[in-house]
Short mmCIF file of C-alpha atoms in Angstrom, two decimals:
data_model
loop_
_atom_site.label_atom_id
_atom_site.label_comp_id
_atom_site.label_asym_id
_atom_site.label_seq_id
_atom_site.Cartn_x
_atom_site.Cartn_y
_atom_site.Cartn_z
CA MET A 1 41.04 -33.12 -4.05
CA PHE A 2 37.29 -33.71 -3.62
CA ASP A 3 36.08 -34.96 -0.25
CA CYS A 4 32.52 -36.37 -0.16
CA GLY A 5 32.35 -36.07 3.64
CA GLU A 6 33.17 -32.38 3.54
CA LEU A 7 30.60 -31.79 0.80
CA GLU A 8 27.94 -33.58 2.87
CA LYS A 9 28.78 -31.43 5.91
CA LEU A 10 28.56 -28.24 3.83
CA ASN A 11 25.16 -29.32 2.47
CA GLN A 12 23.90 -29.98 6.00
CA ASP A 13 25.16 -26.58 7.15
CA GLN A 14 23.48 -24.95 4.16
CA ASP A 15 20.17 -26.69 4.90
CA ALA A 16 20.36 -25.60 8.55
CA LEU A 17 21.03 -21.99 7.54
CA ILE A 18 18.19 -21.99 5.01
CA SER A 19 15.83 -23.44 7.60
CA SER A 20 16.89 -20.81 10.13
CA LEU A 21 16.46 -18.02 7.57
CA LEU A 22 12.98 -19.23 6.59
CA GLN A 23 11.91 -19.48 10.23
CA TRP A 24 13.17 -15.95 10.89
CA GLY A 25 11.35 -14.69 7.78
CA TYR A 26 8.05 -16.30 8.77
CA THR A 27 8.17 -14.89 12.29
CA SER A 28 9.28 -11.40 11.19
CA TYR A 29 6.82 -10.96 8.31
CA GLY A 30 3.91 -9.82 10.49
CA GLU A 31 6.00 -7.20 12.26
CA VAL A 32 7.47 -5.87 9.01
CA PHE A 33 4.05 -5.73 7.34
CA SER A 34 2.54 -3.92 10.32
CA SER A 35 5.39 -1.38 10.32
CA TRP A 36 5.04 -0.84 6.56
CA MET A 37 1.29 -0.17 6.87
CA HIS A 38 2.00 2.27 9.71
CA LEU A 39 4.45 4.17 7.50
CA CYS A 40 1.88 4.24 4.69
CA ALA A 41 -0.73 5.68 7.08
CA VAL A 42 1.72 8.34 8.29
CA ARG A 43 2.49 9.25 4.68
CA VAL A 44 -1.22 9.58 3.82
CA PHE A 45 -1.74 11.79 6.87
CA THR A 46 1.19 14.11 6.21
CA GLU A 47 0.59 14.42 2.46
CA SER A 48 -3.10 15.10 3.01
CA ILE A 49 -2.28 17.98 5.32
CA LEU A 50 0.78 19.42 3.59
CA ARG A 51 -0.10 18.86 -0.07
CA TYR A 52 -3.88 19.05 -0.14
CA GLY A 53 -4.52 21.32 2.84
CA LEU A 54 -6.95 19.10 4.72
CA PRO A 55 -7.56 19.82 8.40
CA THR A 56 -5.82 17.55 10.90
CA SER A 57 -9.14 16.01 11.94
CA PHE A 58 -9.87 14.14 8.69
CA LEU A 59 -10.60 10.47 8.16
CA SER A 60 -8.79 8.48 5.49
CA VAL A 61 -10.45 5.32 4.21
CA VAL A 62 -10.05 2.84 1.39
CA LEU A 63 -13.15 2.17 -0.70
CA SER A 64 -13.53 -0.69 -3.11
CA PRO A 65 -16.94 -0.29 -4.74
CA SER A 66 -18.32 -2.80 -7.20
CA VAL A 67 -18.20 -1.85 -10.86
CA LYS A 68 -21.96 -1.25 -10.88
CA SER A 69 -21.91 1.22 -7.99
CA GLU A 70 -18.67 3.05 -8.80
CA LYS A 71 -20.31 6.10 -10.41
CA LYS A 72 -22.82 6.34 -7.56
CA VAL A 73 -20.02 6.29 -4.98
CA HIS A 74 -18.14 9.00 -6.90
CA SER A 75 -21.23 11.20 -7.05
CA ILE A 76 -21.87 10.76 -3.31
CA LEU A 77 -18.26 11.66 -2.52
CA GLU A 78 -18.46 14.71 -4.77
CA GLU A 79 -21.61 15.82 -2.94
CA LEU A 80 -19.84 15.39 0.39
CA ARG A 81 -17.00 17.52 -0.93
CA ASN A 82 -19.59 20.23 -1.83
CA SER A 83 -18.32 20.58 -5.37
CA SER A 84 -20.37 19.80 -8.44
CA ASN A 85 -17.29 20.08 -10.68
CA SER A 86 -14.83 18.23 -8.49
CA THR A 87 -11.52 17.51 -10.21
CA TYR A 88 -10.25 15.03 -7.64
CA TRP A 89 -11.45 12.01 -9.63
CA LYS A 90 -9.95 13.06 -12.96
CA THR A 91 -6.59 11.92 -14.25
CA GLU A 92 -3.69 14.34 -14.46
CA ASP A 93 -4.20 14.61 -18.23
CA GLU A 94 -7.74 15.87 -17.61
CA GLY A 95 -6.56 18.48 -15.12
CA GLY A 96 -7.08 16.65 -11.85
CA MET A 97 -4.73 16.50 -8.90
CA GLY A 98 -1.99 13.90 -8.94
CA GLY A 99 -2.57 10.94 -6.66
CA PHE A 100 -6.37 11.06 -7.00
CA ALA A 101 -6.65 9.54 -10.46
CA VAL A 102 -9.09 6.74 -11.20
CA TYR A 103 -7.75 3.66 -12.90
CA GLN A 104 -9.68 3.05 -16.10
CA LYS A 105 -9.32 -0.01 -18.30
#
């Protein structure tokens, strides 16, 4: 009814399959991550043009200012946008545009 030899063979097959799957995952991760970041960049580009009306020659960047310089960075970006009452940094509840909200603790 219960064969120890067959169980041992099944365990070895399972270990071999797990090892093969892990090796495939490690080698494929970089390619998948690169493709995912490319799709994110394409989405930023298309949404910026179609939703927000930016020209096709814009530059998208990610900024991570320190807590001390966050307000200074926001004011500089508002000046670059030529708008003293810019609503891009407000949350949707405050009347800003969706997707440009600032996370506040």
